[in-house]
Tab-separated table of N, CA and C in Angstrom:
chain	number	residue	atom	x	y	z
A	2	MET	N	72.178	-57.088	26.662
A	2	MET	CA	73.147	-57.246	25.600
A	2	MET	C	72.626	-56.781	24.282
A	3	ALA	N	73.099	-55.727	23.711
A	3	ALA	CA	72.660	-55.155	22.486
A	3	ALA	C	73.659	-55.381	21.403
A	4	ILE	N	73.125	-56.066	20.300
A	4	ILE	CA	73.903	-56.322	19.107
A	4	ILE	C	73.468	-55.535	18.031
A	5	ASN	N	74.400	-54.810	17.417
A	5	ASN	CA	73.929	-54.006	16.265
A	5	ASN	C	73.932	-54.668	14.974
A	6	ASP	N	72.986	-55.582	14.837
A	6	ASP	CA	72.696	-56.407	13.525
A	6	ASP	C	71.619	-56.046	12.752
A	7	GLY	N	71.004	-54.932	13.146
A	7	GLY	CA	69.872	-54.455	12.341
A	7	GLY	C	68.503	-55.015	12.850
A	8	LEU	N	68.552	-55.829	13.914
A	8	LEU	CA	67.372	-56.452	14.514
A	8	LEU	C	66.299	-55.420	14.904
A	9	ALA	N	66.793	-54.372	15.381
A	9	ALA	CA	65.964	-53.153	15.921
A	9	ALA	C	65.119	-52.482	14.708
A	10	ASN	N	65.737	-52.699	13.640
A	10	ASN	CA	65.190	-52.008	12.322
A	10	ASN	C	64.253	-52.875	11.499
A	11	ALA	N	64.284	-54.165	12.004
A	11	ALA	CA	63.534	-55.187	11.145
A	11	ALA	C	62.198	-55.204	11.585
A	12	PRO	N	61.160	-55.363	10.788
A	12	PRO	CA	59.806	-55.601	11.084
A	12	PRO	C	59.456	-56.860	11.869
A	13	ALA	N	58.904	-56.670	12.982
A	13	ALA	CA	58.689	-57.850	13.802
A	13	ALA	C	57.536	-58.738	13.466
A	14	ASN	N	56.592	-58.123	12.689
A	14	ASN	CA	55.417	-58.808	12.252
A	14	ASN	C	55.603	-59.548	10.813
A	15	THR	N	56.627	-59.443	10.226
A	15	THR	CA	56.872	-60.062	8.933
A	15	THR	C	58.102	-60.808	8.902
A	16	PRO	N	58.211	-61.996	9.356
A	16	PRO	CA	59.394	-62.910	9.235
A	16	PRO	C	59.635	-63.290	7.833
A	17	GLN	N	60.897	-63.229	7.348
A	17	GLN	CA	61.173	-63.605	5.957
A	17	GLN	C	61.245	-65.104	5.815
A	18	LEU	N	61.681	-65.810	6.828
A	18	LEU	CA	61.791	-67.279	6.774
A	18	LEU	C	61.128	-67.853	8.001
A	19	PRO	N	59.813	-67.905	7.976
A	19	PRO	CA	59.067	-68.384	9.109
A	19	PRO	C	59.100	-69.811	9.364
A	20	ASN	N	59.459	-70.614	8.178
A	20	ASN	CA	59.629	-71.971	8.312
A	20	ASN	C	61.021	-72.559	8.414
A	21	LEU	N	62.035	-71.710	8.515
A	21	LEU	CA	63.377	-72.071	8.541
A	21	LEU	C	63.739	-73.068	9.431
A	22	LEU	N	63.287	-73.015	10.687
A	22	LEU	CA	63.589	-73.778	11.772
A	22	LEU	C	62.604	-74.924	12.069
A	23	SER	N	61.467	-74.805	11.300
A	23	SER	CA	60.359	-75.758	11.634
A	23	SER	C	60.930	-77.271	11.325
A	24	GLY	N	61.838	-77.489	10.571
A	24	GLY	CA	62.265	-78.898	10.148
A	24	GLY	C	63.244	-79.441	11.256
A	25	TYR	N	63.651	-78.612	12.166
A	25	TYR	CA	64.565	-78.969	13.228
A	25	TYR	C	63.902	-79.576	14.444
A	26	SER	N	62.431	-79.531	14.458
A	26	SER	CA	61.750	-80.074	15.599
A	26	SER	C	61.699	-81.464	15.555
A	27	VAL	N	61.882	-82.098	14.354
A	27	VAL	CA	61.837	-83.555	14.229
A	27	VAL	C	63.137	-83.987	13.678
A	28	ARG	N	63.516	-85.261	13.872
A	28	ARG	CA	64.797	-85.761	13.390
A	28	ARG	C	64.768	-86.094	11.878
A	29	PRO	N	65.622	-85.397	11.161
A	29	PRO	CA	65.616	-85.590	9.768
A	29	PRO	C	65.928	-87.029	9.309
A	30	THR	N	65.438	-87.487	8.163
A	30	THR	CA	65.761	-88.919	7.827
A	30	THR	C	67.170	-89.003	7.171
A	31	TRP	N	67.755	-87.887	6.952
A	31	TRP	CA	69.177	-88.080	6.306
A	31	TRP	C	70.155	-88.045	7.267
A	32	ASN	N	69.696	-87.788	8.613
A	32	ASN	CA	70.757	-87.647	9.678
A	32	ASN	C	71.168	-89.148	10.230
A	33	VAL	N	72.294	-89.527	9.499
A	33	VAL	CA	72.702	-91.017	9.803
A	33	VAL	C	74.080	-90.993	10.475
A	34	ALA	N	74.425	-89.781	11.008
A	34	ALA	CA	75.797	-89.671	11.699
A	34	ALA	C	75.918	-90.536	12.902
A	35	GLY	N	74.662	-90.674	13.581
A	35	GLY	CA	74.717	-91.381	14.790
A	35	GLY	C	74.517	-92.911	14.731
A	36	VAL	N	74.347	-93.342	13.530
A	36	VAL	CA	73.967	-94.756	13.183
A	36	VAL	C	75.238	-95.623	13.248
Protein backbone atom coordinates (compact mmCIF):
# COMPACT_ATOMS: atom_id res chain seq x y z
CA MET A 1 0.00 0.00 0.00
CA ALA A 2 1.65 3.18 -1.19
CA ILE A 3 0.47 6.53 0.07
CA ASN A 4 1.79 9.63 -1.65
CA ASP A 5 2.28 11.73 1.46
CA GLY A 6 5.94 12.59 0.99
CA LEU A 7 7.23 9.83 3.25
CA ALA A 8 9.47 8.50 0.50
CA ASN A 9 11.15 11.89 0.19
CA ALA A 10 11.61 12.41 3.91
CA PRO A 11 15.01 11.72 5.53
CA ALA A 12 14.71 8.54 7.59
CA ASN A 13 17.62 9.34 9.89
CA THR A 14 16.35 12.70 11.14
CA PRO A 15 12.93 12.54 12.82
CA GLN A 16 11.47 15.99 13.42
CA LEU A 17 9.53 14.95 16.52
CA PRO A 18 11.32 11.94 18.06
CA ASN A 19 9.55 12.39 21.39
CA LEU A 20 6.07 13.03 20.02
CA LEU A 21 4.70 9.64 21.03
CA SER A 22 6.97 8.99 23.98
CA GLY A 23 4.35 10.26 26.42
CA TYR A 24 1.75 7.75 25.29
CA SER A 25 3.66 4.78 26.71
CA VAL A 26 2.49 5.73 30.19
CA ARG A 27 -0.90 6.84 31.43
CA PRO A 28 -1.09 10.64 31.64
CA THR A 29 -2.15 12.09 34.99
CA TRP A 30 -4.73 14.33 33.35
CA ASN A 31 -6.60 11.39 31.82
CA VAL A 32 -9.58 11.28 34.20
CA ALA A 33 -12.20 10.23 31.65
CA GLY A 34 -12.32 6.68 33.02
CA VAL A 35 -12.64 7.68 36.65
